[in-house]
XYZ file of C-alpha atoms in Angstrom:
751
model
C -0.383 9.764 -44.618
C 0.669 10.289 -41.057
C -0.347 7.836 -38.327
C -0.938 9.198 -34.804
C -1.001 6.677 -32.014
C -2.644 7.984 -28.905
C -2.305 6.465 -25.404
C -6.078 5.976 -24.970
C -9.328 6.540 -26.934
C -10.231 9.827 -25.158
C -7.012 11.439 -26.282
C -7.516 10.153 -29.805
C -10.956 11.878 -29.974
C -9.354 15.169 -28.712
C -6.666 15.008 -31.320
C -9.323 14.643 -34.159
C -10.996 17.684 -32.627
C -7.602 19.583 -32.897
C -7.145 18.433 -36.553
C -10.599 19.751 -37.296
C -11.105 18.176 -40.735
C -13.687 15.698 -41.976
C -13.538 12.887 -39.460
C -14.558 9.340 -40.441
C -14.689 6.629 -37.786
C -13.132 3.275 -38.806
C -12.691 -0.005 -37.005
C -10.080 0.951 -34.262
C -9.066 4.321 -35.783
C -10.176 7.648 -37.345
C -9.403 9.183 -40.737
C -8.938 12.920 -40.653
C -7.581 14.386 -43.892
C -3.876 13.470 -44.086
C -3.986 11.846 -40.734
C -4.880 8.365 -39.374
C -5.527 8.402 -35.603
C -5.506 5.211 -33.661
C -5.091 4.327 -29.893
C -3.905 2.017 -27.332
C -5.826 1.130 -24.097
C -3.022 2.220 -21.905
C -0.543 -0.670 -21.645
C -1.196 -3.101 -24.527
C 2.006 -4.844 -23.507
C 3.383 -6.057 -20.170
C 6.578 -7.712 -19.193
C 6.576 -11.549 -19.613
C 6.164 -13.578 -16.458
C 8.958 -15.751 -15.032
C 7.442 -18.911 -16.539
C 7.867 -17.402 -19.960
C 11.627 -17.309 -19.576
C 11.565 -20.946 -18.388
C 9.593 -22.134 -21.254
C 6.515 -22.982 -19.084
C 3.070 -22.186 -20.542
C 1.358 -19.198 -18.797
C -0.890 -20.231 -16.009
C 0.050 -23.883 -15.813
C 2.505 -23.785 -12.828
C 2.295 -22.811 -9.251
C 4.827 -20.431 -7.740
C 7.938 -22.236 -6.628
C 11.391 -21.402 -5.146
C 13.226 -22.943 -7.992
C 14.321 -20.400 -10.553
C 14.410 -17.607 -8.179
C 15.762 -15.009 -8.408
C 14.942 -14.586 -12.098
C 17.265 -12.108 -13.855
C 16.376 -12.058 -17.688
C 19.245 -11.464 -20.048
C 16.903 -9.396 -22.107
C 13.361 -8.265 -20.896
C 10.522 -9.470 -23.117
C 7.100 -7.731 -23.624
C 4.031 -9.678 -24.389
C 0.540 -8.605 -25.247
C -1.553 -8.093 -22.107
C -3.275 -11.258 -20.940
C -6.664 -11.639 -19.445
C -7.832 -13.685 -16.387
C -7.568 -16.911 -18.461
C -3.861 -16.241 -19.017
C -4.559 -15.815 -22.717
C -3.984 -12.636 -24.699
C -6.932 -10.283 -24.217
C -9.111 -10.359 -27.299
C -9.734 -6.653 -27.325
C -6.044 -5.827 -26.819
C -5.069 -8.309 -29.597
C -7.632 -6.782 -31.971
C -6.454 -3.263 -31.269
C -2.863 -4.290 -31.734
C -3.441 -5.828 -35.059
C -5.198 -2.599 -36.144
C -2.142 -0.558 -35.105
C 0.181 -3.101 -36.816
C -1.739 -2.928 -40.073
C -1.734 0.880 -39.971
C 1.904 1.125 -39.171
C 2.808 -0.985 -42.169
C 0.493 0.605 -44.750
C 2.527 1.756 -47.669
C 0.946 5.155 -47.747
C 1.837 5.844 -44.144
C 5.190 7.735 -44.050
C 5.268 8.984 -40.493
C 4.315 7.511 -37.197
C 3.633 10.000 -34.412
C 3.770 9.028 -30.748
C 0.990 10.713 -28.868
C 1.355 8.997 -25.619
C 0.631 11.036 -22.405
C 3.365 13.641 -21.786
C 5.336 11.533 -19.242
C 7.703 8.478 -18.995
C 4.822 5.945 -18.914
C 3.074 7.530 -22.025
C 6.378 7.614 -23.799
C 7.132 3.855 -23.447
C 3.459 2.683 -23.889
C 3.416 3.903 -27.520
C 7.073 3.252 -28.191
C 6.593 -0.545 -27.196
C 3.439 -0.694 -29.469
C 5.344 0.713 -32.398
C 8.496 -1.433 -31.755
C 6.428 -4.596 -31.972
C 4.123 -3.413 -34.906
C 6.429 -1.616 -37.312
C 8.277 -3.884 -39.612
C 9.888 -1.245 -41.880
C 11.816 2.112 -41.312
C 9.589 5.090 -41.163
C 9.912 8.526 -39.708
C 9.172 8.605 -35.984
C 8.007 11.883 -34.311
C 6.425 12.883 -30.971
C 3.348 14.926 -30.176
C 3.988 16.452 -26.749
C 0.817 18.069 -25.294
C 0.810 20.204 -22.085
C -2.923 20.305 -22.339
C -5.661 18.767 -24.578
C -7.294 21.942 -25.988
C -7.876 21.965 -29.827
C -5.590 25.052 -29.979
C -2.723 23.335 -28.299
C -3.090 20.074 -30.334
C -3.208 22.002 -33.701
C -0.123 23.957 -32.704
C 1.761 20.827 -31.748
C 0.775 18.995 -35.018
C 2.101 21.907 -37.053
C 5.570 21.019 -35.802
C 5.899 17.604 -34.298
C 9.299 16.918 -32.741
C 11.757 14.092 -33.581
C 11.124 11.189 -31.255
C 14.827 10.768 -30.602
C 14.667 13.936 -28.507
C 12.770 11.912 -25.920
C 15.052 8.843 -25.900
C 16.444 9.571 -22.371
C 12.896 9.875 -21.017
C 12.042 6.569 -22.609
C 15.251 5.053 -21.101
C 14.225 6.097 -17.555
C 10.764 4.754 -18.192
C 12.134 1.473 -19.322
C 14.529 1.385 -16.456
C 11.725 1.888 -13.876
C 9.611 -0.724 -15.539
C 12.452 -3.374 -15.535
C 13.473 -2.645 -11.933
C 9.885 -2.746 -10.652
C 9.416 -6.057 -12.378
C 12.628 -7.443 -10.801
C 11.560 -6.309 -7.240
C 7.736 -7.106 -7.665
C 8.112 -10.524 -9.127
C 11.079 -12.013 -7.383
C 10.474 -10.631 -3.882
C 6.687 -10.989 -3.996
C 6.977 -14.641 -4.841
C 9.905 -15.253 -2.284
C 7.983 -13.527 0.600
C 4.731 -15.290 -0.264
C 6.319 -18.727 -0.540
C 7.907 -18.115 2.866
C 4.909 -16.869 4.728
C 2.078 -18.603 2.917
C 0.343 -15.171 2.552
C 0.367 -13.040 -0.571
C 2.690 -10.187 0.215
C 3.022 -7.457 -2.409
C 6.794 -6.519 -2.214
C 7.548 -3.452 -4.385
C 10.353 -0.846 -4.635
C 7.927 1.919 -3.504
C 4.797 0.311 -1.868
C 6.870 -1.116 0.972
C 8.550 2.039 2.187
C 5.247 3.806 1.951
C 3.585 1.168 4.209
C 6.628 1.148 6.392
C 6.455 4.926 6.979
C 2.947 4.538 8.121
C 3.787 1.536 10.168
C 6.722 3.324 11.912
C 4.630 6.326 12.734
C 1.718 4.250 14.172
C 3.963 2.038 16.207
C 5.560 5.384 17.586
C 2.040 6.419 18.516
C 1.137 3.070 20.079
C 4.310 2.929 22.128
C 4.373 6.600 23.146
C 4.321 7.076 26.855
C 3.245 10.524 27.799
C 5.232 12.517 30.314
C 3.702 15.222 32.481
C 5.556 18.534 33.190
C 5.032 22.045 34.417
C 5.357 25.138 32.346
C 5.010 28.590 33.678
C 1.987 30.382 32.025
C 0.598 33.983 32.394
C -2.784 34.888 31.137
C -3.131 38.362 33.049
C -5.014 41.257 31.458
C -3.236 44.497 30.596
C -5.804 47.307 30.005
C -8.627 44.792 29.791
C -6.708 42.802 27.141
C -5.485 39.328 28.006
C -1.861 38.740 27.267
C -0.803 35.041 27.221
C 2.852 34.311 27.757
C 4.174 30.780 28.058
C 7.700 30.148 29.293
C 10.070 28.006 27.283
C 11.369 26.356 30.459
C 9.851 23.053 31.562
C 9.880 21.378 35.090
C 9.371 17.746 35.826
C 6.165 16.856 37.421
C 8.033 15.461 40.445
C 9.438 19.005 41.150
C 6.472 21.339 41.267
C 8.357 23.406 43.919
C 10.965 24.299 41.307
C 8.223 25.632 38.971
C 6.558 27.548 41.722
C 9.827 29.115 42.589
C 10.582 30.089 39.102
C 7.024 31.511 38.608
C 7.551 33.637 41.700
C 10.893 34.970 40.328
C 9.229 35.887 37.060
C 6.310 37.670 38.842
C 8.819 39.592 41.006
C 10.851 40.644 38.071
C 7.996 42.455 36.314
C 7.314 42.736 32.485
C 7.898 45.603 30.123
C 7.543 46.110 26.414
C 11.214 46.457 25.188
C 10.553 46.524 21.531
C 7.679 47.265 19.117
C 7.973 47.007 15.320
C 5.254 47.687 12.872
C 5.268 47.946 9.152
C 2.864 47.941 6.222
C 3.686 45.387 3.603
C 2.182 43.476 0.685
C 1.515 39.676 1.179
C 2.394 37.530 -1.763
C -0.045 34.760 -2.864
C 0.850 31.098 -2.676
C 2.505 29.329 -5.629
C 0.658 27.643 -8.499
C -0.069 23.912 -7.744
C 1.884 20.809 -8.510
C -0.157 17.657 -8.406
C 0.769 16.685 -4.884
C 0.275 20.228 -3.434
C -3.109 20.302 -5.072
C -3.976 16.883 -3.643
C -2.819 18.164 -0.183
C -5.338 21.024 -0.337
C -8.148 18.855 -1.666
C -7.610 16.255 1.001
C -7.404 18.822 3.851
C -10.348 20.940 2.795
C -12.684 18.419 1.139
C -11.418 15.178 2.584
C -10.832 13.973 -0.968
C -8.568 10.806 -1.297
C -5.683 10.995 -3.662
C -7.197 8.518 -6.091
C -10.442 10.457 -6.201
C -8.773 13.802 -6.694
C -6.419 12.398 -9.393
C -9.354 10.776 -11.273
C -11.171 14.175 -11.386
C -8.110 16.154 -12.245
C -7.309 13.621 -15.118
C -10.951 14.015 -16.339
C -10.726 17.827 -16.383
C -7.434 17.567 -18.237
C -8.854 15.218 -20.831
C -11.785 17.605 -21.367
C -9.357 20.301 -22.005
C -10.017 22.517 -18.854
C -6.731 21.880 -16.972
C -3.113 21.467 -18.074
C -1.226 18.181 -17.783
C -1.813 17.065 -14.144
C 1.153 14.730 -13.219
C 3.628 17.653 -12.661
C 5.979 18.045 -9.678
C 6.452 21.743 -10.343
C 4.790 24.850 -8.930
C 6.380 27.094 -11.592
C 5.754 28.024 -15.251
C 8.242 28.009 -18.034
C 9.509 31.379 -19.476
C 8.399 30.140 -22.915
C 4.801 30.098 -21.687
C 4.329 33.742 -21.029
C 2.501 34.602 -24.196
C 0.215 31.503 -23.569
C -0.445 32.777 -19.954
C -1.359 36.262 -21.377
C -3.991 34.682 -23.618
C -5.511 32.666 -20.659
C -5.499 35.831 -18.550
C -7.471 37.735 -21.294
C -10.145 35.067 -21.095
C -10.210 35.173 -17.189
C -10.482 39.027 -17.272
C -13.477 38.788 -19.554
C -15.248 36.918 -16.739
C -14.801 39.901 -14.571
C -11.721 38.927 -12.490
C -9.244 41.612 -11.773
C -6.068 39.975 -13.318
C -2.966 41.277 -14.996
C 0.132 39.652 -16.246
C 2.852 39.521 -13.685
C 6.350 38.310 -14.299
C 9.155 37.200 -11.942
C 11.095 34.214 -10.593
C 8.309 33.390 -8.205
C 6.096 32.356 -11.129
C 8.385 31.758 -14.129
C 11.402 29.601 -13.324
C 12.833 27.108 -15.823
C 15.271 25.725 -13.213
C 12.479 24.399 -11.274
C 10.710 22.547 -14.069
C 11.713 18.940 -15.068
C 9.142 17.911 -17.631
C 5.867 19.802 -16.916
C 4.869 23.151 -15.681
C 2.485 23.851 -12.780
C -1.178 23.025 -13.063
C -3.291 25.862 -14.403
C -6.653 26.492 -16.217
C -6.546 26.463 -19.963
C -8.177 28.675 -22.589
C -11.374 26.618 -22.249
C -13.659 27.696 -19.404
C -16.226 24.973 -18.431
C -19.926 25.627 -18.023
C -20.006 25.240 -14.251
C -23.626 23.923 -14.390
C -22.324 20.866 -16.230
C -19.663 19.996 -13.616
C -20.400 17.789 -10.647
C -19.887 19.234 -7.051
C -16.477 17.406 -6.717
C -15.362 18.488 -10.191
C -16.229 22.062 -9.410
C -14.372 21.872 -6.116
C -11.135 20.698 -8.039
C -11.529 23.163 -10.882
C -12.249 26.155 -8.649
C -9.337 25.381 -6.434
C -6.851 25.552 -9.453
C -8.731 28.528 -11.059
C -8.819 30.642 -7.886
C -5.050 29.993 -7.211
C -4.283 31.085 -10.751
C -6.472 34.237 -10.234
C -4.631 34.953 -6.914
C -1.183 34.576 -8.475
C -2.071 37.102 -11.286
C -4.440 39.311 -9.306
C -4.112 43.058 -10.018
C -5.088 43.872 -6.510
C -2.413 43.504 -3.863
C -3.021 42.172 -0.387
C -1.876 44.935 1.907
C -1.221 44.160 5.600
C 0.251 45.598 8.685
C 2.740 43.256 10.464
C 3.484 43.870 14.112
C 6.096 42.441 16.399
C 6.160 42.991 20.197
C 8.994 41.947 22.439
C 8.235 41.640 26.127
C 11.063 41.262 28.713
C 10.450 39.778 32.122
C 13.340 41.156 33.998
C 16.534 39.534 32.882
C 14.932 36.089 33.060
C 13.074 35.643 29.708
C 11.996 37.450 26.594
C 8.620 36.749 24.817
C 7.896 37.667 21.207
C 4.369 38.177 19.900
C 3.695 38.570 16.240
C 0.507 39.676 14.497
C -0.913 40.579 11.166
C -3.793 42.940 10.291
C -5.154 42.745 6.713
C -5.725 46.382 5.387
C -6.681 45.521 1.767
C -7.769 42.015 1.008
C -6.587 41.942 -2.597
C -6.039 38.316 -3.882
C -7.316 36.795 -0.687
C -10.837 37.364 -1.934
C -10.287 34.787 -4.565
C -7.915 32.157 -3.232
C -9.344 29.621 -0.735
C -6.105 29.770 1.311
C -6.948 33.274 2.518
C -5.023 34.902 5.487
C -6.882 35.816 8.651
C -6.160 38.617 11.000
C -4.083 37.812 14.081
C -4.590 40.830 16.409
C -2.201 41.768 19.114
C -2.873 43.799 22.282
C -2.398 47.601 21.812
C 1.102 47.779 23.496
C 3.870 50.326 22.840
C 7.480 50.219 23.779
C 8.021 51.140 27.412
C 4.456 49.869 28.571
C 4.259 47.813 31.628
C 2.653 44.461 31.198
C 0.608 42.725 33.899
C 1.815 39.203 34.557
C 0.686 36.438 36.997
C 2.675 33.298 36.171
C 1.735 30.067 37.672
C 2.629 26.451 36.951
C 0.452 24.915 34.266
C 0.406 21.147 34.115
C 1.072 20.011 30.529
C 1.688 16.609 28.849
C 4.018 15.675 26.007
C 2.090 14.712 22.912
C 2.684 11.621 20.748
C 3.473 12.016 17.044
C 0.505 12.616 14.804
C -0.755 10.095 12.240
C 0.067 10.673 8.703
C -2.435 12.728 6.706
C -2.762 13.163 2.899
C -0.765 16.271 3.170
C 2.022 15.178 5.583
C 2.410 11.820 3.772
C 2.651 13.485 0.506
C 5.283 15.873 1.867
C 7.212 12.990 3.331
C 7.283 11.087 0.059
C 8.401 14.144 -1.912
C 11.464 14.329 0.326
C 11.713 11.568 2.994
C 14.888 13.083 4.433
C 13.637 16.639 4.989
C 12.383 15.914 8.494
C 15.636 14.459 9.557
C 17.565 17.441 8.141
C 15.228 19.942 9.804
C 15.527 18.051 13.177
C 19.425 18.196 12.804
C 19.281 21.840 12.025
C 17.090 22.697 14.909
C 19.361 20.585 17.284
C 22.382 22.555 16.001
C 20.574 25.896 16.426
C 20.406 26.543 12.641
C 17.404 28.335 11.115
C 15.220 26.410 8.776
C 15.824 27.266 5.073
C 12.505 28.334 3.721
C 13.740 28.636 0.108
C 12.295 25.781 -2.046
C 15.429 25.329 -4.158
C 16.470 22.425 -1.942
C 13.102 20.728 -2.308
C 13.395 20.846 -6.043
C 16.922 19.624 -5.981
C 15.747 16.610 -4.019
C 13.033 15.874 -6.570
C 15.336 16.260 -9.509
C 17.997 14.016 -7.981
C 15.388 11.250 -7.540
C 15.213 11.227 -3.696
C 11.447 11.152 -3.730
C 9.514 7.910 -3.026
C 7.461 7.295 -6.202
C 6.692 10.040 -8.632
C 3.854 12.413 -9.265
C 2.602 10.079 -11.900
C 2.835 6.882 -9.876
C 2.585 7.820 -6.177
C -1.262 7.976 -6.110
C -1.708 4.554 -7.657
C 0.737 2.974 -5.365
C -0.916 4.385 -2.205
C -4.322 3.211 -3.692
C -2.737 -0.374 -4.117
C -1.673 -0.363 -0.493
C -5.255 0.468 0.510
C -6.728 -2.169 -1.728
C -4.289 -4.766 -0.356
C -5.519 -4.092 3.087
C -2.216 -2.676 4.330
C -3.357 0.797 5.291
C -6.602 2.685 5.508
C -7.624 6.312 4.900
C -10.385 7.690 7.082
C -11.279 11.239 6.276
C -7.819 12.626 5.986
C -5.810 10.187 8.131
C -3.765 7.148 7.123
C -3.349 4.333 9.609
C -1.692 0.850 9.464
C -3.932 -2.274 9.331
C -3.102 -5.850 10.609
C -2.048 -7.079 7.174
C 0.321 -4.000 6.848
C 1.919 -4.846 10.214
C 2.406 -8.543 9.105
C 3.923 -7.302 5.791
C 6.587 -5.136 7.368
C 7.449 -7.491 10.298
C 7.509 -10.444 7.915
C 9.892 -8.734 5.582
C 12.098 -7.780 8.457
C 12.231 -11.374 9.626
C 13.091 -12.382 6.037
C 15.931 -9.868 5.861
C 14.264 -7.916 3.067
C 15.143 -4.268 3.728
C 13.067 -1.907 1.451
C 13.593 1.301 3.345
C 13.614 4.807 2.020
C 17.401 4.779 1.777
C 17.520 1.949 -0.688
C 14.449 3.164 -2.571
C 16.024 6.685 -2.874
C 19.338 5.187 -3.966
C 17.552 3.511 -6.845
C 15.610 6.652 -7.621
C 18.812 8.519 -7.969
C 20.126 5.944 -10.326
C 17.043 6.323 -12.461
C 17.529 10.062 -12.626
C 21.134 9.353 -13.840
C 19.640 7.341 -16.699
C 17.443 10.271 -17.534
C 20.507 12.681 -17.523
C 22.489 10.164 -19.602
C 25.126 9.600 -16.877
C 24.508 5.742 -16.738
C 22.764 3.225 -18.927
C 19.521 1.438 -18.464
C 21.596 -1.743 -17.907
C 23.682 -0.059 -15.211
C 20.564 0.860 -13.187
C 19.184 -2.792 -13.642
C 22.427 -4.156 -12.335
C 21.989 -2.139 -9.146
C 18.554 -3.624 -8.530
C 19.853 -7.111 -9.314
C 22.508 -6.783 -6.679
C 20.066 -5.772 -4.060
C 17.682 -8.659 -4.875
C 20.621 -11.199 -5.096
C 21.633 -10.162 -1.569
C 18.174 -11.256 -0.290
C 18.715 -14.702 -1.801
C 22.260 -14.903 -0.644
C 21.053 -14.278 2.946
C 18.552 -17.141 2.357
C 21.346 -19.480 1.590
C 23.453 -18.247 4.470
C 20.487 -18.645 6.812
C 20.298 -22.316 5.884
C 23.930 -22.837 6.482
C 23.747 -20.939 9.816
C 20.684 -22.754 11.194
C 18.536 -19.595 11.071
C 16.207 -20.480 8.096
C 12.569 -20.694 9.112
C 11.704 -22.799 5.929
C 8.870 -22.442 3.456
C 5.185 -22.235 4.148
C 3.734 -25.787 4.344
C 7.192 -27.397 4.863
C 7.153 -30.359 7.220
C 9.092 -29.991 10.482
C 8.336 -33.277 12.193
C 5.678 -35.407 14.062
C 3.227 -33.643 16.412
C 3.983 -34.760 20.010
C 0.224 -34.825 20.816
C -1.228 -36.742 17.864
C 1.684 -37.721 15.538
C 0.383 -35.853 12.519
C 2.987 -33.688 10.563
C 3.833 -30.354 12.111
C 4.130 -27.845 9.225
C 5.523 -24.344 8.771
C 2.589 -21.699 8.843
C 2.215 -17.916 8.436
C 2.862 -17.512 12.181
C 5.200 -20.374 13.051
C 4.774 -24.075 13.264
C 1.499 -25.916 13.893
C -0.168 -29.365 13.705
C -1.581 -30.074 10.345
C -4.429 -32.057 11.854
C -5.903 -29.016 13.586
C -8.869 -28.672 11.226
C -9.679 -32.375 11.393
C -9.054 -33.205 15.052
C -8.644 -29.833 16.709
C -5.039 -30.576 17.867
C -3.710 -27.317 19.022
C 0.075 -27.953 19.198
C 1.887 -24.937 17.872
C 5.126 -23.067 18.197
C 5.560 -19.384 17.463
C 8.000 -18.332 14.687
C 9.511 -15.592 16.943
C 10.053 -16.147 20.646
C 11.455 -13.298 22.737
C 12.635 -11.516 19.706
C 14.406 -14.487 18.175
C 13.166 -16.453 15.043
C 13.201 -20.212 15.604
C 14.617 -22.031 12.574
C 12.884 -24.969 11.113
C 15.963 -27.229 11.739
C 15.772 -26.368 15.503
C 11.983 -27.351 15.427
C 12.951 -30.662 13.756
C 15.407 -31.330 16.456
C 12.855 -30.393 19.124
C 10.249 -32.700 17.656
C 12.437 -35.680 17.091
C 14.876 -35.433 20.024
C 13.007 -33.306 22.548
C 15.302 -30.242 22.474
C 16.463 -27.617 19.972
C 19.964 -27.328 21.386
C 21.269 -24.008 22.533
C 20.021 -21.036 20.486
C 21.581 -17.535 20.990
C 19.877 -14.234 20.410
C 16.753 -14.324 22.692
C 15.963 -10.842 24.203
C 14.218 -10.514 27.627
C 11.050 -8.368 27.302
C 11.542 -7.238 30.891
C 15.252 -6.116 30.900
C 16.028 -5.895 27.156
C 19.065 -8.110 27.755
C 20.001 -10.819 25.281
C 20.454 -14.455 26.448
C 20.863 -17.994 25.204
C 18.840 -20.984 25.837
C 17.466 -24.199 24.354
C 13.811 -25.021 23.828
C 12.604 -28.337 25.157
C 9.338 -30.241 25.141
C 7.744 -30.336 28.749
C 4.249 -31.841 28.827
C 4.082 -31.294 24.955
C 4.799 -27.580 25.306
C 8.002 -25.810 24.379
C 9.803 -24.172 27.264
C 13.113 -22.604 27.882
C 16.006 -24.922 29.062
C 18.993 -23.211 30.468
C 20.749 -26.430 31.688
C 23.180 -26.582 28.773
C 24.050 -22.883 28.905
C 27.307 -21.989 30.712
C 26.486 -20.300 34.058
C 27.335 -16.610 34.326
C 25.820 -13.901 36.413
C 23.731 -12.893 33.514
C 22.643 -16.256 32.496
C 19.920 -16.497 35.132
C 16.689 -17.625 33.449
C 14.461 -14.635 33.281
C 11.833 -16.470 31.167
C 10.513 -19.876 32.135
C 7.462 -20.266 30.013
C 6.608 -19.517 26.430
C 2.923 -18.575 26.302
C 0.652 -19.932 23.514
C 0.225 -17.707 20.440
C -2.578 -15.146 20.333
C -4.107 -16.917 17.518
C -3.010 -20.543 16.632
C -0.632 -20.620 13.750
C -2.127 -23.571 12.021
C -1.175 -24.121 8.474
C -3.467 -23.582 5.372
C -3.558 -26.965 3.792
C -2.870 -27.311 0.947
C -0.557 -24.409 0.020
C -2.722 -21.580 -1.594
C -2.279 -21.184 -5.360
C -1.136 -17.687 -5.755
C -0.828 -18.135 -9.600
C -4.468 -17.128 -9.969
C -2.944 -13.733 -10.503
C -0.135 -13.408 -13.004
C 3.223 -12.361 -11.570
C 3.095 -9.288 -13.853
C -0.183 -8.117 -12.200
C 1.430 -8.754 -8.778
C 4.376 -6.566 -9.961
C 2.057 -3.782 -11.065
C 0.071 -3.924 -7.706
C 3.327 -3.942 -5.742
C 5.459 -1.387 -7.412
């Protein structure tokens, strides 16, 4: 007998359909001729919590700073636990079923049928590693889609599982690294701030990207300027020309003078080019490119679209969804011809087309582009949203292989205004629509005025008042594009500044993906963004992402704690993970890189205590309240009287004053001796200059004291009063118990 272990029950059912023999349902598995087919429920195992390595029973201890950072010598997997911290009964029952099947004497081969990705690879491997107690043949069932035809073909020649060892290594390396970041830094940041902060290798740079963009928009100061614009008609056709030169709003006379010079010079068509051409359709879809289109056209969130795409894949209508490629493999040409034959029978004008724009092995890492399969759904049985997703993929496939070309006429007109400026107008006229009749991303006519070389153009330039625009919020499309290559915008800006033309070839984009520069992967990115939304860090309205107050708190708290989780460090680890996949470094090597980054955070913690810059732990006592004598404790926002809820005492000190974090040791000196002593590093919000000062208690309020600072011309006190906080930073009492969620669930939510 051969035992097939699927990643989930739905795949197990599809596999039995592919086997096609007498199927008998048993408790936790199917019998199908020579095959036994069982399944996991996704992750049956998760990495053990910190307490497990310390010999503390699960769920019996609150989070504490002792034992951090935790760097296990060997990572341990445990059966997934429920809310009561005990192994989930359903998980335990299914694992016992798999264990019994693996060790049956009549089972000679165990087949890994996890989803065709890193996660699916290690889900089943981990089950088999813990369940199998003898040596048996191990093979892999790799399914690009879940149609019965593909399953039957794959079963006829399963591959040796060792061929996927490097994929498994990368999957395990990602899991270990995400655990190290999620568990250690989530606990550290939470204990420091008193607020559950999900700190993960990918979630933080995603939230920070949205934070940075929104802060740029909030702090943007528009500038008005004048630009010469002409909208005069030539032969009853308006011709709009906008000068590239800008003039400050304070100098309208310069704009007027330049407009007069343009008008005096006159305008003539100095070049006219027109040619008929064929317009190529867009590429097939990767997951993120498909999500971009669905988000823009149907306002469909990434989590909603992925759920539908996954469902259509599991029903056999689409190929494997978590792909980062827009190309097909050369080995798939015969398969594509069969799919096209079915599409042609539906009346679509398609034919097989070859070429590097469609088939390119160099731009495929694990999976080809998303396409329809042999199976065509009954459209009446799909929901409206399912139809939108399927139709988008199907129409793009038809467009790429359409037998009818899109014929256009491209026109370019150059207009010279004396020797002062040249303007270029470009237009396209569709002569034969071809594939544009089927693809939603159809091209529209852009008509130009009927001008020929030598024609005189009427102009009437005048200054038009314009205003610089702030950056735009991230949308589903622009955030996705940023995450695929977070350095692309910087490189394009440098090229523009240096006068270089943008490279429109996508080879560089794929090189960045294959090197691991992307933030997250096609398989994980949607879930991570969804976790950021559920955590209250960001929100998505229609197609636009914006930062929320908790997201602002997360990013600014991490900055104060010296936890730098930017795109550079995340991409550096991503590159290391790709090196694991390519066999250049080991899993242990990549884990050591993560350990070094995490250890640096805790080294800074020790240094901050030595250098009197440590702000303490949430709930830590700083001294007696000068108003009522109750303990002043560390809060999420600073230091506040612990008797606030009982007596209403409002004494408080902000954690950050004029850009400088106030250490808990200084607050202790303030509360016991009346002064913090001189602290350096304050920054004036008026001038941006740094200054030193002490904080002293005046009428039970903290104010600046410059008396102990050496007098210099720049030491004049620019601030005399520290305003009260916008909202009182009073402590939660007692310290919240964040162990209600296991650290592994925190890791999964934060990574």
